[in-house]
Amino acid sequence: MDKFLDFFRLDERFPHMLCPGCGVGIAMATMVRAFIELGINQDKLCVVSGIGCSGRVAGYLDCDTFHTLHGRAIPSATGVKLARPDMHVVVFGGDGDIMAIGGNHFIHAARRNMDITVFVLNNRTYAMTGGQYSPTTPTHEQAATAPYGNCERSFDICFMARASGAMFVARSTTYHVVHLKKMMELALGKTGFSVVEIVSQCPTLYGRYQGLGDAVSMLKWIKERSIDVSKVEDPWHVPGKFVIGVLHDREEVAPYTELYQGVRNEARKQERC
Amino acid sequence: MAVQLLSGNEACAIGALRAGVKFFAGYPITPSTEIAEYLSRKLPKIGGTFVQMEDEIGSICCMNGATAAGLKAMTATSGPGFSLMQEGIGYSAMTELPCIIVNVMRGGPATGSPTRSSQSDVMQARHGTHGDHPIVTLCPWNVKECFDLTVEAVNVSERLRIPVIVLADEITGHMRETVELPEKPLLWHPTNPRKPRDQYFHYDDSNNYDSNIASFGEGYRIHLTGLVHRKDGFPTNDPEIIKWNMDRLRKKLEDNESWLWDVTFEDLGSETIIVCYGSTARSAMEAKRQYERKTGRRVGILRLRMIWPFPQQRLVSLLKSARRVIVPEMNQGQLNRSIERTVSPDVPVISVLRYDGETLTPEAIIEAL
Ligand SMILES: Cc1ncc(C[n+]2csc(CCOP(=O)(O)OP(=O)(O)O)c2C)c(N)n1
């Protein structure tokens, strides 16, 4: 427990600013437990986030923390990792932050195989700004900016990650905390670009717009809709369900920092230029 | 020191390397691309890093990340990319991360004239990002100065921990001249020692500038945020601290103006003075030479190497004797307003403007003389 509490900036930063029943705290605490399980040194860890409720996570942790611009956690983390390849660089952000405004960075960091881990908290809404629809809000659902129902299609974050070249992709939820911790550990242990989507409740906004009740009933709702990847034939096409577990775990290839070391070695060999 | 034939963009890249830049993140754009190409060849040789990002927003954020982790880092771009970088410039100002951007200007707005020269980002360099913020902008007029001012940009940016823009243009960027560049230019080193971790505050009143600041990975467990913050780096809405934070940023320039002001001048005793910057200063010098030979009358030249912060106090005294001020610019009139505010109202400030992508010629200035 001490190790756990040691990971937070208890004196300066608590009580936190999240709503009662928010899933961000569950995901943050689970991430810290995964850090501890893997024995990650707090002095060699940088947690990077963008803007949003999920983005506030960076401010609560006692390690190097980088609260960047909305959508820019991944390129900022890329700079940190390239400058300090010895550090663990972890991004924590929301579905809007990572998949909408930061979507292009996500794709390209995956393509480059940047050796960072990205945790995307998917509450299906822009919570910080008051419940507008996000790239993961399902079609027809209402939101603060979709008073007549969302006419857009939504993204599958994990599918996007796999298609973009991520080494490891998993999904879990704030209900399944033991499972979530396991998924986070696997992602953190993987070399290269790894992603965990965390399906989370936002009782204050998403839950209210969908009439899903309080945090407890939202967690029950998440539980009922979740299905383990081992129980489905094709994890990418299970409408109306959260398929949880490891969805993609490919044979590791060299991550970007290693590839660039190769560029340095080659550059030193060549007299020309 | 060897004599070399170099373009301004190459000189700029060499300046960055000799100033200790180890990291470059960028996205190709005319007429700045040669800087990225040059550094992509040289940085890996010295153990540095060149990364081509997916866009200029990614570039500046990646650069800010590398700086936060302790490296001297830089990016280079032109108009459209510079527009995309604006939010990141504000992030650098708010978090007090050094940030060096070379903007090799082309005509705008939008895609504008990619291969033509212009000085139309003068106001954007100062006010492009939202909010009150400190920023320094340096304008080279030849190849040697592309080198010098890049080194200067690194020094000023590190010393004050603010964004510094090197505002070159297509002419200075692509022009070739023979130059001798110093192997070891004068570099700034922190004079304020860093406090031990248990007494360390990232935004201490004693470390606003000239200081040795902690970076990621050094065990200081720092927090950087673009939100207004307290001296420990954590966000706040307390009006008193908001004001303290904003004043702190303002003081970076205010306290250091005396050594920042950077102008060169000639013949200021004369009644007509040309105030110029960047590549148009070349035409101004030639105009002065031709005009003086033809008429025997002297013309003063005042060239600004640093346009932001605008060296107002310094110019007030330098322009005291002027009866007429001429301001050549390759835009629709941007820096002229600052100069109008500097001289007394009865002194006419005559703008000589060109914004068709062609060089502003000495003849155009002679005509105004
Ligand atoms: C450039 C920019 N645009 C818009 C905003 C406003 N904004 C702040 S947070 C946010 C959305 C956050 O949603 P998400 O990333 O899903 O995180 P959540 O709050 O739901 O955890 C927006 C649009 C901003 N800060 N910056």
XYZ file of N, CA, C and O in Angstrom, chain B residues 208 240-252 254:
60
model
N 13.807 32.715 -12.742
C 13.033 33.099 -13.930
C 13.883 33.086 -15.199
O 13.397 32.792 -16.273
N -4.504 35.815 -7.642
C -3.216 36.373 -7.261
C -2.072 35.618 -7.938
O -1.112 36.212 -8.413
N -2.221 34.288 -7.995
C -1.152 33.486 -8.601
C -1.196 33.595 -10.129
O -0.156 33.603 -10.783
N -2.388 33.720 -10.676
C -2.472 33.930 -12.132
C -1.687 35.185 -12.503
O -0.882 35.197 -13.428
N -1.899 36.229 -11.726
C -1.203 37.487 -12.017
C 0.305 37.318 -11.835
O 1.095 37.778 -12.662
N 0.678 36.627 -10.756
C 2.106 36.374 -10.522
C 2.716 35.638 -11.714
O 3.794 35.977 -12.205
N 2.007 34.631 -12.204
C 2.508 33.820 -13.317
C 2.663 34.680 -14.582
O 3.696 34.638 -15.268
N 1.654 35.491 -14.868
C 1.715 36.321 -16.074
C 2.794 37.404 -15.957
O 3.480 37.698 -16.928
N 2.935 37.971 -14.751
C 3.988 38.973 -14.545
C 5.368 38.357 -14.705
O 6.287 38.969 -15.239
N 5.476 37.139 -14.221
C 6.747 36.431 -14.328
C 7.172 36.310 -15.801
O 8.321 36.555 -16.158
N 6.209 35.952 -16.644
C 6.513 35.807 -18.070
C 6.899 37.166 -18.671
O 7.839 37.274 -19.450
N 6.154 38.201 -18.293
C 6.434 39.536 -18.816
C 7.829 40.009 -18.430
O 8.552 40.597 -19.226
N 8.205 39.707 -17.184
C 9.493 40.195 -16.672
C 10.685 39.587 -17.404
O 11.779 40.139 -17.386
N 10.491 38.431 -18.016
C 11.600 37.801 -18.731
C 12.185 38.766 -19.752
O 13.399 38.873 -19.896
N 11.206 42.246 -19.913
C 11.394 43.553 -19.286
C 12.735 43.662 -18.559
O 13.443 44.644 -18.698
